[in-house]
Amino acid sequence: MIGKLANILSKVGINGFLFGLLAAIFFAWLFPFAGSNQSPVPWKPIINVGIGLVFFFYGVKLNPSELKSGLSNWKLHVLIQVATFLLFPLLVLLLSSSMTWIDKDFKIGITYLSVLPSTVSASVVMVSIAGGNIPGAIFNASISSLLGIIITPAWMGVLAGSADIQMEYLPTLLELSVKVLLPVVLGVVSHSWLYPKISKHIRHLKYVDQTVIMIIVFTTFAQSFSQQVFSPYKISLLLEVGATMLALFFLVWFLIYLLCRILGFSWQDKVTALFCGSKKSLVQGVVIGKVIFPDPALFGIVLLPVMLYHIQQLIAGSIIASRMAKKRE
């Protein structure tokens, strides 16, 4: 059982990448100057090129014909996207005032987490393990990532006032369109001739994604540590934020489960809705957040709840997926 769970954890992201993220934060704490704005390393152009490559190859991997064929199961798609972009944000908005134990700065991060799109790889892997609707998972995870480019900054534009964030929606959307949407479109257009050439090496492209994310995490936290942003906070507060993120995950999971029961979903569609609707993308969170929160010091605080949720959704989701698989057998 332990070996099987370890294998599942490895598949969904509890692997070298996760430890790489933790190492990036550790080295940012150890050598804050190296990743700060004063560093001689030109981090900004490196990151911009890296983000373009990540989303270009993401577009290359998207198959337009498969996305088109997945449109038929509209009830499943609507539920997942509503859960991701409406249920989750409204739930956090409703509960935010009652989270008196959470510092206001971290509440901005929780708000940002709530409006992020779903993950792609982790959702699909967990749905596959639990015996869900895999084509439905692929369709919704892909569509969620694309919708997030528009909906996430739109939500933050609406919530900016209550979260004390200075943000202009149209300039943010324009910047995301150039850095994220344009590379995705170019990748989709290139799919038919480029994908067959690189299909054998697709699994290695994840290292491009992971390297870019680790660089962004390193530079973000380095700037935060260089400005001593985290010095006023105790470790106990971080534990409280982590516990809140786990409780939020299970609350969203329970609400999606109730909606699936009401709508009379099959086992396969219920599994897909639960995993896709409760997940939040760390990759999108890092990339989009880099634009929405240009101040790296603030972004370090915002990113903490997102990372804590990411780690716990992988662990909790993996345990649930393995139990579902055993029950189904």
mmCIF file of C-alpha atoms in Angstrom:
data_model
loop_
_atom_site.group_PDB
_atom_site.id
_atom_site.type_symbol
_atom_site.label_atom_id
_atom_site.label_comp_id
_atom_site.label_asym_id
_atom_site.label_seq_id
_atom_site.Cartn_x
_atom_site.Cartn_y
_atom_site.Cartn_z
ATOM 1 C CA MET A 1 0.000 0.000 0.000
ATOM 2 C CA ILE A 2 2.813 2.421 0.935
ATOM 3 C CA GLY A 3 4.732 1.598 -2.256
ATOM 4 C CA LYS A 4 1.617 2.090 -4.392
ATOM 5 C CA LEU A 5 0.862 5.429 -2.732
ATOM 6 C CA ALA A 6 4.480 6.553 -3.220
ATOM 7 C CA ASN A 7 4.191 5.698 -6.917
ATOM 8 C CA ILE A 8 0.954 7.704 -7.229
ATOM 9 C CA LEU A 9 2.478 10.668 -5.378
ATOM 10 C CA SER A 10 5.398 10.604 -7.781
ATOM 11 C CA LYS A 11 3.083 10.632 -10.799
ATOM 12 C CA VAL A 12 1.047 13.642 -9.648
ATOM 13 C CA GLY A 13 3.932 15.844 -8.594
ATOM 14 C CA ILE A 14 5.243 14.809 -5.171
ATOM 15 C CA ASN A 15 8.674 14.294 -6.694
ATOM 16 C CA GLY A 16 11.905 16.084 -7.501
ATOM 17 C CA PHE A 17 10.071 19.174 -8.720
ATOM 18 C CA LEU A 18 8.387 19.696 -5.360
ATOM 19 C CA PHE A 19 11.707 19.341 -3.569
ATOM 20 C CA GLY A 20 13.192 21.690 -6.174
ATOM 21 C CA LEU A 21 10.615 24.323 -5.200
ATOM 22 C CA LEU A 22 11.509 23.919 -1.544
ATOM 23 C CA ALA A 23 15.205 24.147 -2.448
ATOM 24 C CA ALA A 24 14.515 27.334 -4.446
ATOM 25 C CA ILE A 25 12.915 28.922 -1.362
ATOM 26 C CA PHE A 26 15.813 27.727 0.827
ATOM 27 C CA PHE A 27 18.470 29.188 -1.484
ATOM 28 C CA ALA A 28 16.430 32.403 -1.778
ATOM 29 C CA TRP A 29 16.608 32.654 2.018
ATOM 30 C CA LEU A 30 20.321 31.775 2.039
ATOM 31 C CA PHE A 31 21.363 34.055 -0.853
ATOM 32 C CA PRO A 32 18.644 36.728 -1.188
ATOM 33 C CA PHE A 33 20.874 39.158 -3.104
ATOM 34 C CA ALA A 34 21.451 36.625 -5.917
ATOM 35 C CA GLY A 35 17.766 36.625 -6.883
ATOM 36 C CA SER A 36 16.817 40.159 -5.948
ATOM 37 C CA ASN A 37 16.298 43.144 -8.227
ATOM 38 C CA GLN A 38 19.875 44.255 -7.451
ATOM 39 C CA SER A 39 21.383 41.024 -8.774
ATOM 40 C CA PRO A 40 23.677 41.319 -11.827
ATOM 41 C CA VAL A 41 21.829 38.354 -13.375
ATOM 42 C CA PRO A 42 19.186 39.603 -15.890
ATOM 43 C CA TRP A 43 16.355 37.605 -14.343
ATOM 44 C CA LYS A 44 13.482 39.546 -15.950
ATOM 45 C CA PRO A 45 14.271 38.777 -19.639
ATOM 46 C CA ILE A 46 15.196 35.201 -18.738
ATOM 47 C CA ILE A 47 11.822 34.718 -17.037
ATOM 48 C CA ASN A 48 9.893 36.383 -19.886
ATOM 49 C CA VAL A 49 11.508 34.092 -22.483
ATOM 50 C CA GLY A 50 10.907 31.091 -20.214
ATOM 51 C CA ILE A 51 7.208 31.910 -19.793
ATOM 52 C CA GLY A 52 6.832 32.224 -23.577
ATOM 53 C CA LEU A 53 8.428 28.785 -24.100
ATOM 54 C CA VAL A 54 6.272 27.147 -21.410
ATOM 55 C CA PHE A 55 3.010 28.300 -22.987
ATOM 56 C CA PHE A 56 4.164 27.800 -26.572
ATOM 57 C CA PHE A 57 4.844 24.119 -25.901
ATOM 58 C CA TYR A 58 1.595 23.908 -23.928
ATOM 59 C CA GLY A 59 -0.209 25.064 -27.090
ATOM 60 C CA VAL A 60 1.740 22.580 -29.222
ATOM 61 C CA LYS A 61 0.535 19.729 -26.993
ATOM 62 C CA LEU A 62 -3.136 20.776 -27.340
ATOM 63 C CA ASN A 63 -4.980 18.798 -29.990
ATOM 64 C CA PRO A 64 -7.744 21.021 -31.497
ATOM 65 C CA SER A 65 -9.719 18.033 -32.816
ATOM 66 C CA GLU A 66 -9.753 16.353 -29.386
ATOM 67 C CA LEU A 67 -10.962 19.567 -27.739
ATOM 68 C CA LYS A 68 -13.720 19.886 -30.329
ATOM 69 C CA SER A 69 -14.873 16.292 -29.822
ATOM 70 C CA GLY A 70 -15.037 16.806 -26.050
ATOM 71 C CA LEU A 71 -17.762 19.468 -26.240
ATOM 72 C CA SER A 72 -20.682 17.021 -26.097
ATOM 73 C CA ASN A 73 -20.661 16.353 -22.325
ATOM 74 C CA TRP A 74 -21.682 19.926 -21.567
ATOM 75 C CA LYS A 75 -23.144 19.310 -18.076
ATOM 76 C CA LEU A 76 -19.804 18.027 -16.821
ATOM 77 C CA HIS A 77 -17.897 20.906 -18.418
ATOM 78 C CA VAL A 78 -20.222 23.567 -17.011
ATOM 79 C CA LEU A 79 -20.045 22.139 -13.485
ATOM 80 C CA ILE A 80 -16.240 21.974 -13.470
ATOM 81 C CA GLN A 81 -15.754 25.488 -14.834
ATOM 82 C CA VAL A 82 -18.441 26.917 -12.506
ATOM 83 C CA ALA A 83 -16.782 25.189 -9.536
ATOM 84 C CA THR A 84 -13.350 26.491 -10.566
ATOM 85 C CA PHE A 85 -14.175 30.080 -11.456
ATOM 86 C CA LEU A 86 -17.399 30.827 -9.546
ATOM 87 C CA LEU A 87 -18.025 28.469 -6.611
ATOM 88 C CA PHE A 88 -14.457 28.604 -5.294
ATOM 89 C CA PRO A 89 -14.079 32.439 -5.452
ATOM 90 C CA LEU A 90 -17.530 33.094 -3.982
ATOM 91 C CA LEU A 91 -16.854 30.630 -1.161
ATOM 92 C CA VAL A 92 -13.581 32.348 -0.263
ATOM 93 C CA LEU A 93 -15.234 35.775 -0.555
ATOM 94 C CA LEU A 94 -17.964 34.606 1.823
ATOM 95 C CA LEU A 95 -15.582 33.059 4.360
ATOM 96 C CA SER A 96 -12.772 35.612 4.159
ATOM 97 C CA SER A 97 -14.183 37.956 6.811
ATOM 98 C CA SER A 98 -14.556 35.081 9.276
ATOM 99 C CA MET A 99 -10.908 33.966 8.866
ATOM 100 C CA THR A 100 -9.805 36.185 11.739
ATOM 101 C CA TRP A 101 -6.727 34.043 12.402
ATOM 102 C CA ILE A 102 -5.301 34.791 8.930
ATOM 103 C CA ASP A 103 -3.233 37.942 8.405
ATOM 104 C CA LYS A 104 -4.626 40.360 5.808
ATOM 105 C CA ASP A 105 -1.579 39.941 3.561
ATOM 106 C CA PHE A 106 -2.093 36.181 3.361
ATOM 107 C CA LYS A 107 -5.804 36.695 2.678
ATOM 108 C CA ILE A 108 -4.781 38.332 -0.600
ATOM 109 C CA GLY A 109 -3.005 35.090 -1.480
ATOM 110 C CA ILE A 110 -6.059 33.007 -0.565
ATOM 111 C CA THR A 111 -8.244 35.281 -2.689
ATOM 112 C CA TYR A 112 -5.808 34.912 -5.583
ATOM 113 C CA LEU A 113 -5.767 31.121 -5.129
ATOM 114 C CA SER A 114 -9.552 30.963 -5.374
ATOM 115 C CA VAL A 115 -9.666 32.513 -8.863
ATOM 116 C CA LEU A 116 -6.907 30.383 -10.418
ATOM 117 C CA PRO A 117 -7.643 27.765 -13.119
ATOM 118 C CA SER A 118 -7.402 24.032 -12.541
ATOM 119 C CA THR A 119 -4.262 21.950 -12.981
ATOM 120 C CA VAL A 120 -3.721 19.836 -16.087
ATOM 121 C CA SER A 121 -1.385 16.905 -15.471
ATOM 122 C CA ALA A 122 -2.267 16.237 -11.819
ATOM 123 C CA SER A 123 -6.022 16.294 -12.496
ATOM 124 C CA VAL A 124 -5.745 13.928 -15.445
ATOM 125 C CA VAL A 125 -3.489 11.481 -13.577
ATOM 126 C CA MET A 126 -5.781 11.353 -10.537
ATOM 127 C CA VAL A 127 -8.909 10.939 -12.671
ATOM 128 C CA SER A 128 -7.177 8.089 -14.497
ATOM 129 C CA ILE A 129 -6.196 6.350 -11.239
ATOM 130 C CA ALA A 130 -9.696 6.692 -9.755
ATOM 131 C CA GLY A 131 -11.426 5.424 -12.917
ATOM 132 C CA GLY A 132 -12.990 8.680 -14.075
ATOM 133 C CA ASN A 133 -13.769 10.214 -17.449
ATOM 134 C CA ILE A 134 -10.253 10.818 -18.815
ATOM 135 C CA PRO A 135 -11.270 12.646 -22.053
ATOM 136 C CA GLY A 136 -13.497 14.894 -19.932
ATOM 137 C CA ALA A 137 -10.588 15.603 -17.574
ATOM 138 C CA ILE A 138 -8.225 16.471 -20.421
ATOM 139 C CA PHE A 139 -10.823 18.743 -22.041
ATOM 140 C CA ASN A 140 -11.713 20.618 -18.859
ATOM 141 C CA ALA A 141 -8.153 20.975 -17.569
ATOM 142 C CA SER A 142 -7.081 22.396 -20.942
ATOM 143 C CA ILE A 143 -10.048 24.743 -21.265
ATOM 144 C CA SER A 144 -9.636 25.873 -17.653
ATOM 145 C CA SER A 145 -6.023 26.893 -18.318
ATOM 146 C CA LEU A 146 -7.057 28.952 -21.334
ATOM 147 C CA LEU A 147 -10.015 30.582 -19.547
ATOM 148 C CA GLY A 148 -7.776 31.440 -16.605
ATOM 149 C CA ILE A 149 -5.760 33.842 -18.740
ATOM 150 C CA ILE A 150 -8.876 36.047 -18.967
ATOM 151 C CA ILE A 151 -10.980 35.143 -15.919
ATOM 152 C CA THR A 152 -8.263 35.177 -13.241
ATOM 153 C CA PRO A 153 -7.161 38.814 -13.821
ATOM 154 C CA ALA A 154 -10.817 39.772 -14.331
ATOM 155 C CA TRP A 155 -11.719 38.388 -10.898
ATOM 156 C CA MET A 156 -8.693 40.079 -9.321
ATOM 157 C CA GLY A 157 -9.782 43.315 -10.971
ATOM 158 C CA VAL A 158 -13.184 42.973 -9.261
ATOM 159 C CA LEU A 159 -11.688 41.947 -5.907
ATOM 160 C CA ALA A 160 -8.753 44.363 -5.986
ATOM 161 C CA GLY A 161 -10.537 46.985 -3.890
ATOM 162 C CA SER A 162 -11.496 44.640 -1.052
ATOM 163 C CA ALA A 163 -8.010 43.083 -1.076
ATOM 164 C CA ASP A 164 -6.185 46.453 -1.150
ATOM 165 C CA ILE A 165 -4.514 45.676 -4.480
ATOM 166 C CA GLN A 166 -3.675 48.333 -7.019
ATOM 167 C CA MET A 167 -4.477 46.728 -10.356
ATOM 168 C CA GLU A 168 -5.634 47.870 -13.786
ATOM 169 C CA TYR A 169 -7.429 45.096 -15.644
ATOM 170 C CA LEU A 170 -6.894 46.049 -19.300
ATOM 171 C CA PRO A 171 -3.107 46.610 -19.066
ATOM 172 C CA THR A 172 -2.826 43.343 -17.110
ATOM 173 C CA LEU A 173 -4.894 41.462 -19.700
ATOM 174 C CA LEU A 174 -2.823 42.960 -22.514
ATOM 175 C CA GLU A 175 0.427 41.876 -20.870
ATOM 176 C CA LEU A 176 -0.922 38.362 -20.249
ATOM 177 C CA SER A 177 -2.130 38.187 -23.849
ATOM 178 C CA VAL A 178 1.385 38.916 -25.118
ATOM 179 C CA LYS A 179 3.230 36.727 -22.601
ATOM 180 C CA VAL A 180 0.786 33.819 -22.305
ATOM 181 C CA LEU A 181 -2.104 33.801 -24.789
ATOM 182 C CA LEU A 182 -0.049 34.614 -27.904
ATOM 183 C CA PRO A 183 2.464 31.771 -27.294
ATOM 184 C CA VAL A 184 -0.437 29.353 -26.702
ATOM 185 C CA VAL A 185 -2.125 30.388 -29.967
ATOM 186 C CA LEU A 186 1.158 30.047 -31.870
ATOM 187 C CA GLY A 187 1.634 26.618 -30.307
ATOM 188 C CA VAL A 188 -1.870 25.447 -31.277
ATOM 189 C CA VAL A 189 -1.332 26.692 -34.850
ATOM 190 C CA SER A 190 1.969 24.783 -34.941
ATOM 191 C CA HIS A 191 0.454 21.575 -33.520
ATOM 192 C CA SER A 192 -0.163 19.723 -36.794
ATOM 193 C CA TRP A 193 3.427 19.913 -38.071
ATOM 194 C CA LEU A 194 5.494 20.427 -34.895
ATOM 195 C CA TYR A 195 3.856 17.895 -32.547
ATOM 196 C CA PRO A 196 4.791 14.820 -34.662
ATOM 197 C CA LYS A 197 8.420 16.012 -34.658
ATOM 198 C CA ILE A 198 8.666 16.425 -30.882
ATOM 199 C CA SER A 199 6.132 13.828 -29.692
ATOM 200 C CA LYS A 200 8.915 11.439 -28.628
ATOM 201 C CA HIS A 201 10.387 14.139 -26.416
ATOM 202 C CA ILE A 202 7.132 15.541 -24.960
ATOM 203 C CA ARG A 203 7.766 14.076 -21.515
ATOM 204 C CA HIS A 204 11.067 15.967 -21.339
ATOM 205 C CA LEU A 205 9.341 19.324 -21.921
ATOM 206 C CA LYS A 206 8.137 19.256 -18.322
ATOM 207 C CA TYR A 207 11.696 20.158 -17.310
ATOM 208 C CA VAL A 208 11.345 23.456 -19.181
ATOM 209 C CA ASP A 209 8.172 24.240 -17.198
ATOM 210 C CA GLN A 210 9.742 23.203 -13.918
ATOM 211 C CA THR A 211 12.940 25.183 -14.456
ATOM 212 C CA VAL A 212 11.025 28.379 -15.284
ATOM 213 C CA ILE A 213 8.749 27.984 -12.252
ATOM 214 C CA MET A 214 11.687 27.336 -9.920
ATOM 215 C CA ILE A 215 13.470 30.458 -11.230
ATOM 216 C CA ILE A 216 10.351 32.582 -10.641
ATOM 217 C CA VAL A 217 9.906 31.137 -7.137
ATOM 218 C CA PHE A 218 13.595 31.710 -6.352
ATOM 219 C CA THR A 219 13.626 35.345 -7.508
ATOM 220 C CA THR A 220 10.262 36.110 -5.894
ATOM 221 C CA PHE A 221 11.227 34.799 -2.477
ATOM 222 C CA ALA A 222 14.757 36.210 -2.747
ATOM 223 C CA GLN A 223 13.295 39.693 -3.128
ATOM 224 C CA SER A 224 10.904 39.031 -0.225
ATOM 225 C CA PHE A 225 13.743 37.855 2.026
ATOM 226 C CA SER A 226 15.999 40.747 0.985
ATOM 227 C CA GLN A 227 13.270 43.155 2.101
ATOM 228 C CA GLN A 228 12.602 41.051 5.251
ATOM 229 C CA VAL A 229 8.928 40.737 4.336
ATOM 230 C CA PHE A 230 8.444 37.545 6.353
ATOM 231 C CA SER A 231 10.197 38.719 9.524
ATOM 232 C CA PRO A 232 6.976 39.896 11.284
ATOM 233 C CA TYR A 233 5.317 36.484 10.877
ATOM 234 C CA LYS A 234 5.643 33.479 13.169
ATOM 235 C CA ILE A 235 5.898 29.861 12.007
ATOM 236 C CA SER A 236 2.583 29.172 13.759
ATOM 237 C CA LEU A 237 0.856 31.559 11.331
ATOM 238 C CA LEU A 238 2.150 29.577 8.364
ATOM 239 C CA LEU A 239 0.811 26.388 9.952
ATOM 240 C CA GLU A 240 -2.571 28.071 10.398
ATOM 241 C CA VAL A 241 -2.586 29.123 6.730
ATOM 242 C CA GLY A 242 -1.700 25.547 5.718
ATOM 243 C CA ALA A 243 -4.506 24.085 7.837
ATOM 244 C CA THR A 244 -6.946 26.607 6.365
ATOM 245 C CA MET A 245 -5.922 25.606 2.827
ATOM 246 C CA LEU A 246 -6.537 21.930 3.605
ATOM 247 C CA ALA A 247 -9.956 22.694 5.106
ATOM 248 C CA LEU A 248 -10.808 24.774 2.026
ATOM 249 C CA PHE A 249 -9.882 21.881 -0.259
ATOM 250 C CA PHE A 250 -12.218 19.467 1.528
ATOM 251 C CA LEU A 251 -15.038 22.025 1.707
ATOM 252 C CA VAL A 252 -14.912 22.599 -2.063
ATOM 253 C CA TRP A 253 -14.677 18.827 -2.592
ATOM 254 C CA PHE A 254 -17.820 18.277 -0.474
ATOM 255 C CA LEU A 255 -19.808 20.971 -2.317
ATOM 256 C CA ILE A 256 -18.870 19.540 -5.731
ATOM 257 C CA TYR A 257 -19.838 16.071 -4.492
ATOM 258 C CA LEU A 258 -23.290 17.364 -3.475
ATOM 259 C CA LEU A 259 -23.764 19.011 -6.888
ATOM 260 C CA CYS A 260 -22.804 15.771 -8.626
ATOM 261 C CA ARG A 261 -25.404 13.889 -6.574
ATOM 262 C CA ILE A 262 -28.088 16.458 -7.386
ATOM 263 C CA LEU A 263 -27.265 16.338 -11.109
ATOM 264 C CA GLY A 264 -27.221 12.533 -11.122
ATOM 265 C CA PHE A 265 -23.709 12.184 -12.533
ATOM 266 C CA SER A 266 -22.269 8.777 -13.349
ATOM 267 C CA TRP A 267 -19.278 7.501 -11.359
ATOM 268 C CA GLN A 268 -16.845 8.501 -14.126
ATOM 269 C CA ASP A 269 -18.197 12.038 -14.453
ATOM 270 C CA LYS A 270 -18.403 12.489 -10.676
ATOM 271 C CA VAL A 271 -14.751 11.523 -10.271
ATOM 272 C CA THR A 272 -13.732 13.928 -13.036
ATOM 273 C CA ALA A 273 -15.743 16.806 -11.565
ATOM 274 C CA LEU A 274 -14.312 16.244 -8.085
ATOM 275 C CA PHE A 275 -10.675 16.192 -9.113
ATOM 276 C CA CYS A 276 -10.778 18.863 -11.827
ATOM 277 C CA GLY A 277 -13.071 21.221 -9.902
ATOM 278 C CA SER A 278 -11.094 21.188 -6.646
ATOM 279 C CA LYS A 279 -7.589 21.617 -8.113
ATOM 280 C CA LYS A 280 -5.691 24.877 -8.568
ATOM 281 C CA SER A 281 -2.724 25.345 -10.882
ATOM 282 C CA LEU A 282 0.596 26.357 -9.347
ATOM 283 C CA VAL A 283 2.089 26.932 -12.814
ATOM 284 C CA GLN A 284 -0.655 29.382 -13.808
ATOM 285 C CA GLY A 285 -0.568 30.898 -10.334
ATOM 286 C CA VAL A 286 3.132 31.686 -10.623
ATOM 287 C CA VAL A 287 3.002 32.961 -14.214
ATOM 288 C CA ILE A 288 -0.186 35.053 -13.987
ATOM 289 C CA GLY A 289 0.758 36.307 -10.529
ATOM 290 C CA LYS A 290 4.075 37.567 -11.860
ATOM 291 C CA VAL A 291 2.045 40.009 -13.982
ATOM 292 C CA ILE A 292 -0.730 40.867 -11.492
ATOM 293 C CA PHE A 293 1.708 41.412 -8.606
ATOM 294 C CA PRO A 294 4.749 43.183 -10.093
ATOM 295 C CA ASP A 295 6.207 43.788 -6.618
ATOM 296 C CA PRO A 296 8.204 40.569 -5.908
ATOM 297 C CA ALA A 297 8.115 41.129 -2.158
ATOM 298 C CA LEU A 298 4.299 41.217 -2.101
ATOM 299 C CA PHE A 299 4.131 38.334 -4.558
ATOM 300 C CA GLY A 300 6.155 36.182 -2.143
ATOM 301 C CA ILE A 301 3.414 36.531 0.473
ATOM 302 C CA VAL A 302 0.657 35.990 -2.107
ATOM 303 C CA LEU A 303 2.353 32.848 -3.414
ATOM 304 C CA LEU A 304 2.657 31.112 -0.047
ATOM 305 C CA PRO A 305 -1.032 30.055 0.287
ATOM 306 C CA VAL A 306 -0.979 28.917 -3.364
ATOM 307 C CA MET A 307 2.059 26.694 -2.754
ATOM 308 C CA LEU A 308 0.628 25.299 0.478
ATOM 309 C CA TYR A 309 -2.655 24.470 -1.267
ATOM 310 C CA HIS A 310 -0.753 22.920 -4.177
ATOM 311 C CA ILE A 311 1.220 20.545 -1.954
ATOM 312 C CA GLN A 312 -1.803 19.501 0.079
ATOM 313 C CA GLN A 313 -4.106 19.032 -2.928
ATOM 314 C CA LEU A 314 -1.554 16.614 -4.395
ATOM 315 C CA ILE A 315 -1.177 14.603 -1.183
ATOM 316 C CA ALA A 316 -4.894 14.550 -0.269
ATOM 317 C CA GLY A 317 -5.948 13.973 -3.883
ATOM 318 C CA SER A 318 -3.511 11.083 -4.281
ATOM 319 C CA ILE A 319 -4.793 9.341 -1.145
ATOM 320 C CA ILE A 320 -8.416 9.787 -2.275
ATOM 321 C CA ALA A 321 -7.612 8.596 -5.815
ATOM 322 C CA SER A 322 -5.944 5.430 -4.545
ATOM 323 C CA ARG A 323 -8.898 4.678 -2.249
ATOM 324 C CA MET A 324 -11.365 5.258 -5.091
ATOM 325 C CA ALA A 325 -9.385 2.892 -7.290
ATOM 326 C CA LYS A 326 -9.430 0.219 -4.584
ATOM 327 C CA LYS A 327 -13.172 0.680 -4.014
ATOM 328 C CA ARG A 328 -13.882 0.446 -7.740
ATOM 329 C CA GLU A 329 -11.869 -2.783 -8.015
#
